[in-house]
Amino acid sequence: MNTVSQSTARYVADYDSIASQLPGSGLSWLQAMRTRALSQFSASGFPSPREEEWKYTNVAPIERKMFLPRRAIPGSVDIGLLGRYRLPDAFTLVFVDGGFDAGLSNFSGLPDGVVIAPLSEALGRFPELVRSRLGGCIESEPHGFISFNTAMFSDGVLVVLPARTVLERPIQLLHVATQPESLCTVRHLIVAENSAKGEIVESFVGQEDLSYLTASVCEVDIGENAAVTLHKFQAETAKAFHFGGIYVKQAQHGRFEHHNCSFGGLLVRSEIHVGLDQASECLLNGLFLGSGRQHVDNHTRVDHFKPYGISREVYKGILDERARGVFQGRMIVHQDAQKTDSNMTNRNLLLSVDAEIDTKPQLEIYADDVKCGHGVTVGQLEEELVFYLRSRGIDEPSARNMLTFAFANEMVEKIEYESLRSLVLEELISRLPQASAIKEWL
Amino acid sequence: MLRIENLHVSVEGKPILKGIDLNVKAGEVHAIMGPNGSGKSTLAHVLAGRPGYEVTAGRVWYQGKDLLAMAPEERAREGLFLAFQYPVEIPGVSNIYLLKAALNAIRKHHGLNELDAMDFLATVKDKTRLLDMDEQFLYRAVNEGFSGGEKKRNEILQMAVLEPKLAILDETDSGLDIDALKIVAQGINALRSEKRAFILVTHYQRLLNYIKPDRVHVLAHGSIAKSGDAGLALELEKQGYGWVEQLADAGA
Ligand SMILES: Nc1ncnc2c1ncn2[C@@H]1O[C@H](COP(=O)(O)OP(=O)(O)OP(=O)(O)O)[C@@H](O)[C@H]1O
Ligand SMILES: [Mg+2]
């Protein structure tokens, strides 16, 4: 057992003083769940690099700080920033420092039967539904961030897409940090019943150059034949810490698609864990950029439990300056999962000699009749391509930039949701050198 | 326009070009022929400024300037164009994006305004039609998944849009079907003027049936073994390279 850090002890000690303000504090089952999670967190603390799944990421900088649960006085929201990251055509729920902000949100005009409600409200309106689902997609031995989130979640969303409903407009969960040392512990619960279909975007942004911690957990329960597309758009501040875990359970013939765009943050860990049933399909796309001293960790896990599942995973990283990237992709084909068809690719571009990537695809195959592949590349731009562009009159820095942009843009183009795609594109361009030149070419 | 004097080039310490002399005037078409491995592409690459080649002796003058001192992009902006023997695929960069970036870089170099987006598109579409290419090619990634012939045609499309002063076409005819060859030749002929020069690297007379060269040179073992008029290409077609190579060996 780890010796827990001072901050862990403090979070635990201070818990009683905030417990009554947390949503659902009157529900005994939830209280019990939170208490259990707190004692797990108290024992484990935040994960340590000694744990296999955290080998390449040391969260000590998070432990050295003490982030504060939601304050009584909300911070003032930068409307301009919010406007920039708000998707104009989505149902939008805004979370300010982890708390739901009704005034800034807009999700009126929901189709019949569709539930979109802040979790704080949902616990009052649909306590039994939440009770039966909350934690259902999370693995049996949650690590410190998950327990931390369960104990502390300050709000979140409950989305229920009833059977056979197709939600035409996407839902955006827009998280904004407005106060220094704040804590964004949101917990989202997304349920797509049989044959339902919907699209959700999680956006994470922060104001100015605040330092804060996001520790979010999102559970996605996909029914038979249902289809969910989930996007993560992470553009936290340069001093922010981010943990975002997504845990997905798919029923037979369910379809899950995830696009993970990771741009910001000082220390970032994204987890996407998906469990597939018979003939379910899962598509994981990821693009991560790092510069300065950013550390960006992507941990994915795909469990094929039953036959005929299909999974496709492509992660691309671009690391510059002293940035460090991690790709840990586990693909587990269980004994029952015959005829699984899975593929995982991780390609990385290192733009500076000081940039680093640890990439570790792990295939664990316990079934014998499967088709599984994986590939990893780490490298610089191909000089032949640079020369080709230069031979057409394009100067060398622009040529390198164009190729770097192209490398990333391939992932952006996989996003079908148009207003999100243009937002991602803009963010990508703004983070590459020679942003204005790229804009001119487009 | 282009004057090559006693050019010696090595790759990884191995001498490939061993004293090339060539003089190309504006308005002329020169054909360079020669057996596989004789150094034709090496010459083309060196002229375009590809890194990795060591010029051990000689000079190259282009429009009165020292070509070898110029960066590849500078050469291109000054009107030199190389159609590659093996064009690379560039995933994620669309043809139209490349054409626009290239054309604007060249225009900027000459103090011209960027082309208006509508005008640019109109021009490019014109050239696409000229080469009988589907407009859809413009929006595909550069050469990605293109067939061999499509890649070659795409090089000529770039040439048509960029309107170079000196175009070096490295085996653009190889891999083209009979109809495509005719179309590509038309594309080249459409650009011919007394201000432009062409160097056609080719193995076959068939391209030269459409584009009559002013001079034909045979490269063998890294030097020009024989030069002549258009008749030389016909003679080579009949007799092969053997006799020229013997000449070269005798001379060496
Ligand atoms: N990077 C390299 N390293 C070693 N040798 C090289 C390299 N590049 C070219 N060469 C050699 O230089 C010689 C000339 O090659 P080049 O490509 O110029 O021939 P070519 O005349 O264009 O032939 P082809 O008609 O087949 O296109 C060949 O023997 C080739 O193997
Ligand atoms: Mg060649």
XYZ file of C-alpha atoms and ligand atoms in Angstrom:
726
model
C 0.000 0.000 0.000
C 1.129 3.490 -0.787
C 1.670 5.948 1.934
C -0.924 8.517 1.146
C 0.120 12.046 0.527
C -0.700 15.001 2.704
C -3.199 16.286 0.212
C -5.025 12.956 0.148
C -5.309 13.089 3.905
C -6.585 16.651 3.687
C -9.247 15.833 1.084
C -10.437 13.034 3.330
C -10.339 15.138 6.470
C -12.205 18.021 4.822
C -14.788 15.753 3.303
C -17.307 16.016 6.117
C -17.455 19.753 5.758
C -18.464 19.561 2.105
C -20.494 16.345 2.074
C -23.761 18.067 2.856
C -23.367 20.403 -0.132
C -22.805 17.630 -2.617
C -25.729 16.638 -4.805
C -27.854 13.784 -3.510
C -26.618 14.236 0.031
C -30.058 13.216 1.287
C -29.928 9.850 -0.461
C -28.559 7.204 1.828
C -27.485 4.820 -0.973
C -25.481 7.592 -2.564
C -23.999 8.584 0.756
C -22.912 5.012 1.271
C -21.443 4.898 -2.221
C -19.523 8.090 -1.666
C -18.273 6.997 1.728
C -17.037 3.735 0.276
C -15.280 5.596 -2.509
C -13.737 8.004 -0.052
C -12.278 5.224 2.022
C -10.881 3.625 -1.138
C -9.327 6.934 -2.068
C -8.074 7.409 1.472
C -6.270 4.093 1.233
C -4.911 4.408 -2.301
C -4.474 8.111 -2.859
C -4.001 9.176 -6.459
C -2.422 6.482 -8.613
C 1.311 6.009 -8.490
C 3.762 5.181 -11.308
C 4.353 1.900 -9.495
C 1.022 0.796 -10.868
C 1.398 -0.841 -14.272
C -1.293 1.288 -15.858
C 0.326 4.477 -14.573
C 3.893 3.579 -15.321
C 4.639 6.575 -17.500
C 2.717 9.223 -15.639
C 3.619 10.619 -12.309
C 0.820 12.600 -10.731
C 2.952 13.871 -7.846
C 2.499 17.476 -9.054
C -1.223 17.025 -8.443
C -0.603 15.569 -5.014
C 1.626 18.459 -4.056
C -1.285 20.832 -4.498
C -4.567 21.151 -2.706
C -7.497 21.908 -4.953
C -10.650 23.296 -3.496
C -14.137 21.957 -3.952
C -16.697 24.342 -5.313
C -16.808 27.636 -3.532
C -19.935 29.403 -2.375
C -19.184 32.356 -4.623
C -18.941 31.296 -8.215
C -16.187 32.763 -10.311
C -16.963 35.213 -13.051
C -17.251 33.568 -16.395
C -15.434 34.910 -19.428
C -18.330 35.054 -21.861
C -16.020 35.539 -24.822
C -14.156 32.331 -24.065
C -17.395 30.460 -23.575
C -18.697 31.810 -26.855
C -15.630 30.633 -28.680
C -15.950 27.059 -27.489
C -19.708 26.791 -27.509
C -21.110 24.726 -30.349
C -23.869 26.797 -31.907
C -26.080 23.905 -32.901
C -25.923 21.723 -29.784
C -27.946 21.387 -26.614
C -25.451 22.905 -24.226
C -24.930 22.363 -20.522
C -22.306 24.596 -18.973
C -20.399 23.550 -15.875
C -18.501 26.294 -14.100
C -15.810 24.952 -11.786
C -17.673 21.680 -11.689
C -21.083 23.180 -10.913
C -23.984 23.280 -13.336
C -24.838 26.802 -14.489
C -28.447 27.005 -15.625
C -28.154 30.585 -16.844
C -25.408 29.771 -19.307
C -26.932 26.496 -20.438
C -29.516 25.966 -23.092
C -31.133 22.663 -23.813
C -34.742 23.497 -24.268
C -36.785 21.852 -26.963
C -35.829 18.279 -26.184
C -37.698 15.609 -28.092
C -40.294 13.644 -26.136
C -38.890 11.122 -23.732
C -35.296 12.294 -23.965
C -33.815 13.156 -20.609
C -31.033 15.671 -20.303
C -30.711 16.880 -16.742
C -27.980 18.039 -14.445
C -27.192 15.171 -12.129
C -28.037 17.311 -9.086
C -31.559 17.606 -10.441
C -31.752 14.072 -11.771
C -31.033 12.683 -8.329
C -34.259 14.345 -7.214
C -36.329 13.480 -10.266
C -35.091 10.012 -11.136
C -33.296 8.709 -8.056
C -33.973 5.076 -8.852
C -32.734 5.364 -12.395
C -29.518 6.985 -11.279
C -29.127 4.485 -8.505
C -29.445 1.543 -10.844
C -26.931 2.966 -13.317
C -24.347 5.002 -11.460
C -21.017 3.206 -11.366
C -22.338 0.442 -13.603
C -19.783 0.996 -16.340
C -16.791 1.316 -14.080
C -14.389 -1.526 -13.496
C -14.487 -3.327 -10.194
C -11.259 -1.913 -8.853
C -11.344 1.790 -9.550
C -8.141 3.755 -9.185
C -7.722 6.869 -7.078
C -9.104 9.373 -9.559
C -12.278 7.415 -10.048
C -12.852 6.968 -6.310
C -12.020 10.612 -5.813
C -14.626 11.539 -8.385
C -17.261 9.234 -6.934
C -16.732 10.638 -3.472
C -16.607 14.247 -4.554
C -18.617 14.704 -7.734
C -20.180 18.122 -7.632
C -22.563 17.681 -10.533
C -22.721 16.261 -14.025
C -25.328 15.253 -16.478
C -27.780 12.449 -16.858
C -28.665 11.720 -20.455
C -31.211 9.099 -21.299
C -32.037 8.365 -24.903
C -35.098 6.134 -24.826
C -35.324 3.113 -27.071
C -35.395 3.862 -30.808
C -34.905 7.591 -30.282
C -32.531 9.379 -32.575
C -31.347 12.641 -31.087
C -30.650 14.857 -34.071
C -28.861 17.629 -32.235
C -25.666 16.826 -30.374
C -25.294 17.553 -26.686
C -22.373 19.625 -25.490
C -21.070 19.426 -21.944
C -18.973 22.553 -21.687
C -16.729 22.722 -18.635
C -15.003 25.943 -17.794
C -12.598 26.664 -14.947
C -12.806 30.215 -13.653
C -11.017 30.168 -10.299
C -7.471 29.389 -9.250
C -6.911 26.031 -7.536
C -10.463 25.012 -8.336
C -11.678 21.495 -8.779
C -13.918 20.238 -11.526
C -15.279 16.890 -10.390
C -18.102 16.202 -12.762
C -19.757 12.856 -13.216
C -21.662 12.159 -16.376
C -24.000 9.303 -16.995
C -25.118 8.610 -20.527
C -27.633 5.924 -21.270
C -28.634 4.995 -24.801
C -31.382 2.434 -24.662
C -31.864 -0.178 -27.361
C -31.594 1.214 -30.881
C -31.233 4.799 -29.690
C -28.721 7.116 -31.263
C -27.004 10.259 -30.062
C -23.883 12.388 -30.104
C -22.214 14.086 -27.157
C -19.278 16.437 -26.866
C -17.328 16.952 -23.677
C -15.405 20.243 -23.830
C -12.880 21.290 -21.226
C -11.524 24.825 -21.143
C -10.077 27.182 -18.566
C -9.716 30.905 -18.195
C -6.484 32.849 -18.450
C -3.608 30.785 -17.160
C -5.304 29.336 -14.136
C -4.028 26.279 -12.373
C -6.811 23.856 -11.447
C -7.712 20.201 -11.495
C -10.299 18.521 -13.632
C -11.132 15.036 -12.411
C -14.074 13.977 -14.488
C -15.704 10.640 -15.043
C -18.130 9.815 -17.791
C -20.058 6.565 -17.971
C -21.677 5.475 -21.185
C -24.142 2.639 -21.308
C -24.991 1.582 -24.831
C -27.972 -0.683 -25.360
C -28.525 -3.277 -28.074
C -28.222 -1.781 -31.515
C -27.752 1.659 -30.028
C -25.098 4.050 -31.266
C -23.275 6.746 -29.359
C -20.636 9.114 -30.676
C -18.722 10.826 -27.939
C -16.172 13.551 -28.473
C -13.687 14.952 -26.075
C -12.327 18.384 -26.791
C -9.680 19.226 -24.244
C -8.172 22.713 -24.370
C -7.363 23.296 -20.715
C -4.962 26.055 -19.698
C -1.198 25.610 -19.808
C -1.134 25.190 -16.026
C -4.106 22.910 -15.662
C -4.186 19.313 -14.489
C -6.611 17.030 -16.170
C -7.895 13.578 -15.537
C -10.793 12.513 -17.705
C -12.019 8.950 -17.647
C -14.605 7.527 -20.002
C -16.006 4.091 -19.289
C -18.224 2.458 -21.836
C -20.334 -0.659 -21.758
C -21.745 -1.864 -25.031
C -24.553 -4.358 -25.515
C -24.923 -6.596 -28.582
C -24.646 -4.781 -31.885
C -24.033 -1.524 -30.066
C -21.822 1.040 -31.721
C -19.495 3.447 -29.980
C -17.360 6.071 -31.596
C -14.947 8.316 -29.733
C -12.890 11.227 -30.953
C -10.397 12.497 -28.456
C -8.729 15.826 -29.195
C -6.223 16.712 -26.548
C -4.582 20.092 -26.883
C -4.145 21.818 -23.523
C -3.149 21.099 -19.947
C 0.151 20.730 -18.152
C -0.455 17.189 -16.986
C -3.168 15.307 -18.786
C -4.448 11.795 -18.520
C -7.291 10.578 -20.670
C -8.749 7.146 -20.192
C -11.158 5.479 -22.550
C -12.155 1.993 -21.550
C -14.685 0.138 -23.628
C -16.259 -3.253 -23.133
C -17.794 -4.891 -26.181
C -20.515 -7.483 -26.368
C -21.383 -9.694 -29.304
C -21.009 -7.960 -32.668
C -20.554 -4.565 -31.130
C -18.389 -2.036 -32.853
C -16.040 0.491 -31.399
C -14.020 3.217 -33.040
C -11.444 5.172 -31.075
C -9.722 8.114 -32.667
C -7.282 10.318 -30.850
C -5.157 13.326 -31.589
C -2.862 14.758 -28.972
C -0.536 17.725 -29.134
C 2.103 18.635 -26.617
C 4.612 21.439 -26.385
C 6.513 23.245 -23.646
C 6.645 20.858 -20.722
C 3.261 19.312 -21.280
C 2.700 15.705 -20.339
C -0.131 14.009 -22.200
C -1.113 10.468 -21.364
C -3.681 8.470 -23.284
C -4.776 5.223 -21.780
C -7.167 3.118 -23.767
C -8.542 -0.280 -23.050
C -10.795 -2.284 -25.296
C -12.256 -5.508 -23.965
C -13.753 -7.862 -26.500
C -15.865 -10.101 -24.316
C -18.011 -11.765 -26.973
C -17.684 -12.944 -30.574
C -17.819 -10.835 -33.724
C -16.790 -7.567 -32.160
C -15.025 -4.983 -34.283
C -12.697 -2.335 -32.945
C -10.603 0.257 -34.723
C -8.261 2.544 -32.928
C -6.014 5.273 -34.309
C -4.090 7.646 -32.078
C -1.753 10.294 -33.372
C 0.554 12.437 -31.301
C 2.609 15.499 -32.137
C 5.158 16.449 -29.542
C 7.333 19.517 -29.631
C 9.876 21.174 -27.336
C 10.158 19.195 -24.097
C 6.699 17.665 -24.213
C 6.149 14.093 -23.261
C 3.427 11.878 -24.606
C 2.161 8.498 -23.555
C 0.056 6.036 -25.460
C -0.896 2.928 -23.589
C -3.387 0.924 -25.566
C -4.650 -2.357 -24.232
C -6.663 -4.615 -26.434
C -7.989 -7.678 -24.694
C -9.695 -10.400 -26.654
C -11.312 -12.711 -24.142
C -11.707 -16.425 -24.609
C -15.293 -16.139 -25.783
C -14.568 -13.434 -28.293
C -14.027 -15.542 -31.409
C -14.058 -13.757 -34.783
C -12.980 -10.532 -33.197
C -11.636 -8.062 -35.711
C -9.505 -5.395 -34.125
C -6.821 -2.996 -35.120
C -4.831 -0.421 -33.211
C -2.423 2.150 -34.572
C -0.392 4.799 -32.834
C 1.667 7.215 -34.878
C 3.795 9.911 -33.364
C 5.653 12.859 -34.682
C 8.476 14.246 -32.610
C 9.256 17.790 -33.658
C 12.154 18.374 -31.304
C 15.007 16.285 -29.991
C 13.808 16.860 -26.447
C 10.279 15.648 -27.074
C 9.474 12.122 -25.941
C 6.847 9.493 -26.399
C 6.250 6.264 -24.549
C 4.051 4.098 -26.644
C 2.890 0.727 -25.579
C 0.251 -1.154 -27.502
C -0.684 -4.301 -25.639
C -2.563 -7.084 -27.317
C -3.801 -9.815 -25.041
C -5.510 -12.488 -27.029
C -7.175 -15.477 -25.405
C -9.332 -16.570 -28.348
C -7.838 -18.434 -31.294
C -9.923 -17.396 -34.271
C -9.419 -13.660 -34.422
C -7.979 -10.959 -36.644
C -5.962 -8.485 -34.636
C -3.337 -6.056 -35.727
C -1.395 -3.208 -34.330
C 1.249 -0.792 -35.429
C 3.317 1.952 -33.943
C 5.500 4.582 -35.527
C 7.607 7.247 -33.912
C 9.516 9.653 -36.040
C 10.210 12.909 -37.702
C 8.735 14.256 -40.881
C 9.774 12.433 -44.007
C 12.487 14.468 -45.699
C 11.345 13.305 -49.097
C 7.999 14.977 -48.551
C 9.629 18.140 -47.259
C 11.712 18.297 -50.418
C 8.741 17.713 -52.662
C 6.952 20.714 -51.172
C 10.075 22.873 -51.339
C 10.518 21.931 -54.978
C 7.139 23.534 -55.536
C 8.246 26.877 -54.086
C 7.168 26.410 -50.491
C 9.796 27.466 -47.963
C 11.161 24.882 -45.588
C 9.479 25.990 -42.348
C 6.150 26.198 -44.155
C 6.689 22.806 -45.731
C 7.361 21.251 -42.327
C 4.387 22.998 -40.919
C 2.146 21.909 -43.717
C 3.162 18.292 -43.232
C 2.707 18.499 -39.490
C -0.671 20.041 -40.015
C -1.567 17.360 -42.545
C -0.556 14.630 -40.113
C -2.977 16.028 -37.544
C -5.643 17.075 -39.973
C -6.163 13.494 -41.023
C -7.637 12.908 -37.567
C -9.676 16.096 -37.603
C -11.247 15.057 -40.866
C -12.631 11.967 -39.218
C -14.973 14.156 -37.182
C -18.258 14.282 -39.024
C -19.963 16.822 -36.788
C -19.253 19.930 -38.771
C -19.266 22.753 -36.247
C -17.107 20.693 -33.929
C -14.743 19.853 -36.750
C -14.200 23.505 -37.567
C -13.672 24.308 -33.904
C -11.083 21.548 -33.610
C -9.428 22.701 -36.804
C -9.177 26.243 -35.534
C -7.750 25.087 -32.224
C -5.257 22.862 -33.991
C -4.080 25.632 -36.286
C -3.762 28.092 -33.429
C -1.457 25.685 -31.655
C 0.887 25.063 -34.554
C 3.641 27.475 -35.459
C 2.856 29.635 -38.477
C -0.840 29.477 -37.756
C -1.648 32.385 -40.043
C 0.093 30.798 -43.014
C -1.893 27.586 -42.639
C -5.088 29.620 -42.597
C -4.127 31.241 -45.873
C -3.669 27.914 -47.595
C -6.949 26.459 -46.477
C 18.681 29.871 -69.609
C 20.567 26.910 -68.160
C 24.241 26.255 -68.498
C 25.817 23.231 -66.852
C 29.606 23.166 -66.817
C 31.614 20.091 -65.959
C 29.191 18.949 -63.264
C 30.434 16.195 -60.983
C 28.095 14.766 -58.364
C 28.557 12.055 -55.781
C 26.028 10.268 -53.634
C 27.291 8.853 -50.386
C 30.833 9.144 -51.656
C 30.072 7.364 -54.902
C 30.585 9.453 -58.053
C 27.426 9.377 -60.191
C 27.752 12.339 -62.532
C 31.184 12.660 -64.032
C 31.437 15.922 -65.892
C 28.183 16.994 -67.477
C 28.098 19.934 -69.881
C 24.767 21.145 -71.138
C 23.466 24.380 -72.528
C 19.721 24.965 -72.760
C 18.408 28.171 -74.280
C 14.990 29.690 -73.792
C 12.469 28.249 -76.208
C 14.355 24.961 -76.608
C 13.351 21.416 -75.847
C 16.116 19.014 -74.895
C 15.656 15.310 -74.508
C 17.921 13.321 -72.238
C 17.999 9.613 -72.833
C 20.209 6.900 -71.550
C 20.244 3.486 -69.908
C 18.919 2.752 -66.441
C 21.222 3.968 -63.742
C 23.125 6.317 -66.007
C 22.387 9.334 -63.795
C 19.412 11.052 -65.441
C 17.340 11.380 -62.279
C 20.416 12.341 -60.325
C 20.942 15.228 -62.696
C 17.295 16.256 -62.426
C 17.406 16.102 -58.619
C 20.600 18.087 -58.394
C 19.094 20.786 -60.574
C 16.028 20.909 -58.336
C 18.191 21.093 -55.213
C 17.415 17.827 -53.534
C 19.521 17.341 -50.387
C 21.882 14.384 -50.190
C 23.855 15.040 -53.357
C 27.375 16.295 -53.188
C 28.551 18.491 -56.037
C 32.266 17.773 -56.173
C 33.036 19.958 -59.181
C 31.390 22.160 -61.768
C 28.907 24.977 -61.909
C 25.354 25.498 -62.987
C 24.080 28.830 -64.245
C 20.363 29.454 -64.367
C 19.185 32.746 -65.781
C 22.597 34.157 -65.038
C 22.519 33.045 -61.409
C 24.463 30.378 -59.584
C 21.754 27.722 -59.361
C 23.585 25.485 -56.909
C 23.728 28.299 -54.363
C 19.950 28.597 -54.310
C 17.596 26.785 -51.941
C 15.158 24.399 -53.651
C 12.206 26.712 -52.991
C 14.115 29.640 -54.441
C 14.781 27.683 -57.617
C 11.097 26.858 -57.892
C 10.132 30.466 -57.350
C 12.560 31.487 -60.055
C 10.708 29.228 -62.433
C 12.396 25.848 -62.244
C 10.074 22.879 -62.090
C 10.805 19.197 -61.729
C 8.191 16.616 -62.551
C 9.382 13.668 -60.486
C 9.949 10.201 -61.840
C 8.403 8.855 -58.641
C 6.083 11.491 -57.185
C 5.543 11.065 -53.441
C 2.191 10.698 -51.736
C 1.335 13.362 -49.185
C -1.599 12.249 -47.047
C -3.543 15.084 -45.482
C -2.447 17.728 -47.995
C -4.983 18.169 -50.751
C -3.917 18.887 -54.296
C -5.725 22.185 -54.339
C -4.130 23.255 -51.068
C -0.675 22.479 -52.401
C -1.325 24.264 -55.687
C -2.549 27.339 -53.899
C 0.349 27.449 -51.451
C 2.854 26.918 -54.248
C 1.346 29.404 -56.634
C 1.068 32.078 -53.975
C 4.636 31.516 -52.797
C 5.827 31.988 -56.353
C 3.653 35.051 -56.949
C 4.770 36.619 -53.708
C 8.377 36.124 -54.727
C 7.696 38.155 -57.840
C 5.938 40.883 -55.917
C 2.501 39.878 -57.169
C -0.680 39.795 -55.121
C -2.154 36.539 -54.024
C -4.589 35.263 -56.560
C -8.204 35.853 -55.670
C -9.798 32.565 -54.550
C -12.337 32.552 -57.379
C -9.759 33.329 -60.045
C -7.475 30.675 -58.655
C -10.162 28.051 -58.729
C -11.172 28.983 -62.239
C -7.570 28.744 -63.464
C -6.985 25.422 -61.787
C -10.197 23.968 -63.112
C -9.252 25.083 -66.617
C -5.964 23.247 -66.382
C -7.667 20.202 -64.940
C -9.872 20.092 -68.001
C -6.911 20.621 -70.284
C -5.359 17.472 -68.843
C -8.655 15.655 -68.919
C -8.570 15.078 -65.181
C -11.628 14.764 -62.976
C -12.059 17.836 -60.773
C -12.326 15.483 -57.832
C -8.570 14.996 -58.041
C -8.135 18.543 -56.784
C -9.679 17.665 -53.480
C -7.828 14.430 -52.945
C -4.599 14.242 -50.992
C -1.564 14.784 -53.204
C -0.965 11.547 -55.114
C -2.448 9.448 -52.326
C -3.811 6.286 -53.840
C -3.308 7.674 -57.353
C -2.427 5.166 -60.037
C 1.020 5.465 -61.591
C -0.367 7.286 -64.602
C -2.519 9.586 -62.479
C 0.520 10.629 -60.490
C 2.357 11.567 -63.662
C -0.610 13.499 -64.918
C -0.836 15.268 -61.592
C 2.758 16.435 -61.942
C 1.855 17.954 -65.285
C -1.188 19.611 -63.741
C 1.104 21.270 -61.213
C 3.381 22.355 -64.015
C 0.463 23.790 -65.958
C -0.682 25.805 -62.936
C 2.754 27.008 -61.884
C 3.867 27.900 -65.434
C 7.591 27.415 -64.936
C 10.334 28.837 -67.144
C 12.385 25.671 -67.136
C 10.580 22.385 -66.742
C 12.474 19.164 -66.201
C 10.245 16.171 -66.765
C 11.783 12.980 -65.428
C 10.196 10.083 -67.287
C 6.784 11.650 -67.163
C 5.852 9.438 -70.110
C 6.646 6.165 -68.370
C 3.531 4.468 -67.117
C 1.149 6.531 -69.223
C -1.297 4.789 -71.500
C -1.478 5.863 -75.131
C -4.313 8.330 -74.628
C -2.797 9.784 -71.488
C 0.505 10.237 -73.261
C -1.224 12.278 -75.948
C -2.989 14.417 -73.353
C 0.169 14.997 -71.345
C 2.044 15.902 -74.528
C -0.708 18.366 -75.373
C -0.356 19.830 -71.897
C 3.352 20.275 -72.430
C 2.948 21.712 -75.910
C 0.371 24.178 -74.617
C 3.065 25.640 -72.392
C 5.731 25.869 -75.061
C 6.904 29.347 -75.851
C 10.124 31.098 -76.702
C 10.462 32.094 -73.071
C 10.294 28.553 -71.746
C 12.592 25.613 -71.972
C 12.023 21.916 -71.371
C 14.289 19.055 -70.483
C 12.554 15.768 -71.150
C 14.098 12.720 -69.595
C 12.705 9.746 -71.432
C 13.420 6.236 -72.601
C 11.057 6.294 -75.536
C 10.689 7.917 -78.884
C 6.916 7.926 -78.520
C 6.851 11.103 -76.408
C 9.186 12.766 -78.855
C 6.727 12.023 -81.640
C 4.477 14.604 -80.029
C 7.134 16.987 -78.790
C 9.987 17.393 -81.201
C 13.222 18.055 -79.340
C 15.795 20.563 -80.530
C 18.591 18.503 -79.043
C 18.889 14.918 -77.849
C 21.592 13.853 -75.394
C 22.543 10.398 -74.356
C 23.731 10.012 -70.821
C 25.872 6.973 -70.108
C 27.861 6.222 -66.977
C 27.420 9.727 -65.675
C 28.438 11.748 -68.669
C 26.945 12.805 -71.967
C 28.140 10.236 -74.477
C 26.534 11.752 -77.494
C 24.398 14.700 -78.492
C 22.496 15.252 -81.661
C 19.273 16.483 -83.179
C 15.882 14.757 -83.092
C 17.260 12.107 -85.445
C 19.456 10.713 -82.690
C 16.417 9.571 -80.717
C 15.135 7.640 -83.714
C 18.509 6.040 -84.182
C 18.584 4.991 -80.532
C 15.128 3.532 -80.849
C 16.427 1.321 -83.642
C 19.831 0.424 -82.301
C 19.634 0.653 -78.529
C 22.219 2.243 -76.298
C 25.033 -0.223 -76.854
C 26.889 1.704 -79.525
C 26.654 4.980 -77.619
C 27.935 3.366 -74.452
C 30.871 2.051 -76.436
C 31.524 5.589 -77.590
C 31.427 6.753 -74.009
C 33.781 4.017 -72.864
C 36.157 4.798 -75.718
C 36.098 8.457 -74.780
C 36.725 7.729 -71.099
N 21.113 7.447 -52.498
C 21.882 6.695 -53.319
N 22.818 5.877 -52.806
C 23.595 5.128 -53.632
N 23.480 5.124 -54.954
C 22.575 5.918 -55.517
C 21.720 6.742 -54.740
N 20.918 7.432 -55.567
C 21.251 7.043 -56.816
N 22.242 6.128 -56.788
C 22.838 5.459 -57.947
O 23.132 6.420 -58.926
C 22.995 5.859 -60.201
C 22.150 6.768 -61.072
O 20.819 6.745 -60.622
P 19.684 7.577 -61.347
O 18.447 7.411 -60.563
O 20.140 8.947 -61.571
O 19.554 6.808 -62.735
P 18.571 7.069 -63.935
O 19.421 7.366 -65.110
O 17.535 8.045 -63.585
O 17.939 5.629 -64.142
P 16.456 5.180 -64.588
O 16.441 5.233 -66.069
O 16.354 3.778 -64.118
O 15.484 6.095 -63.946
C 22.413 4.475 -60.016
O 23.434 3.530 -60.125
C 21.865 4.524 -58.613
O 21.876 3.266 -58.012
Mg 15.557 7.988 -63.312
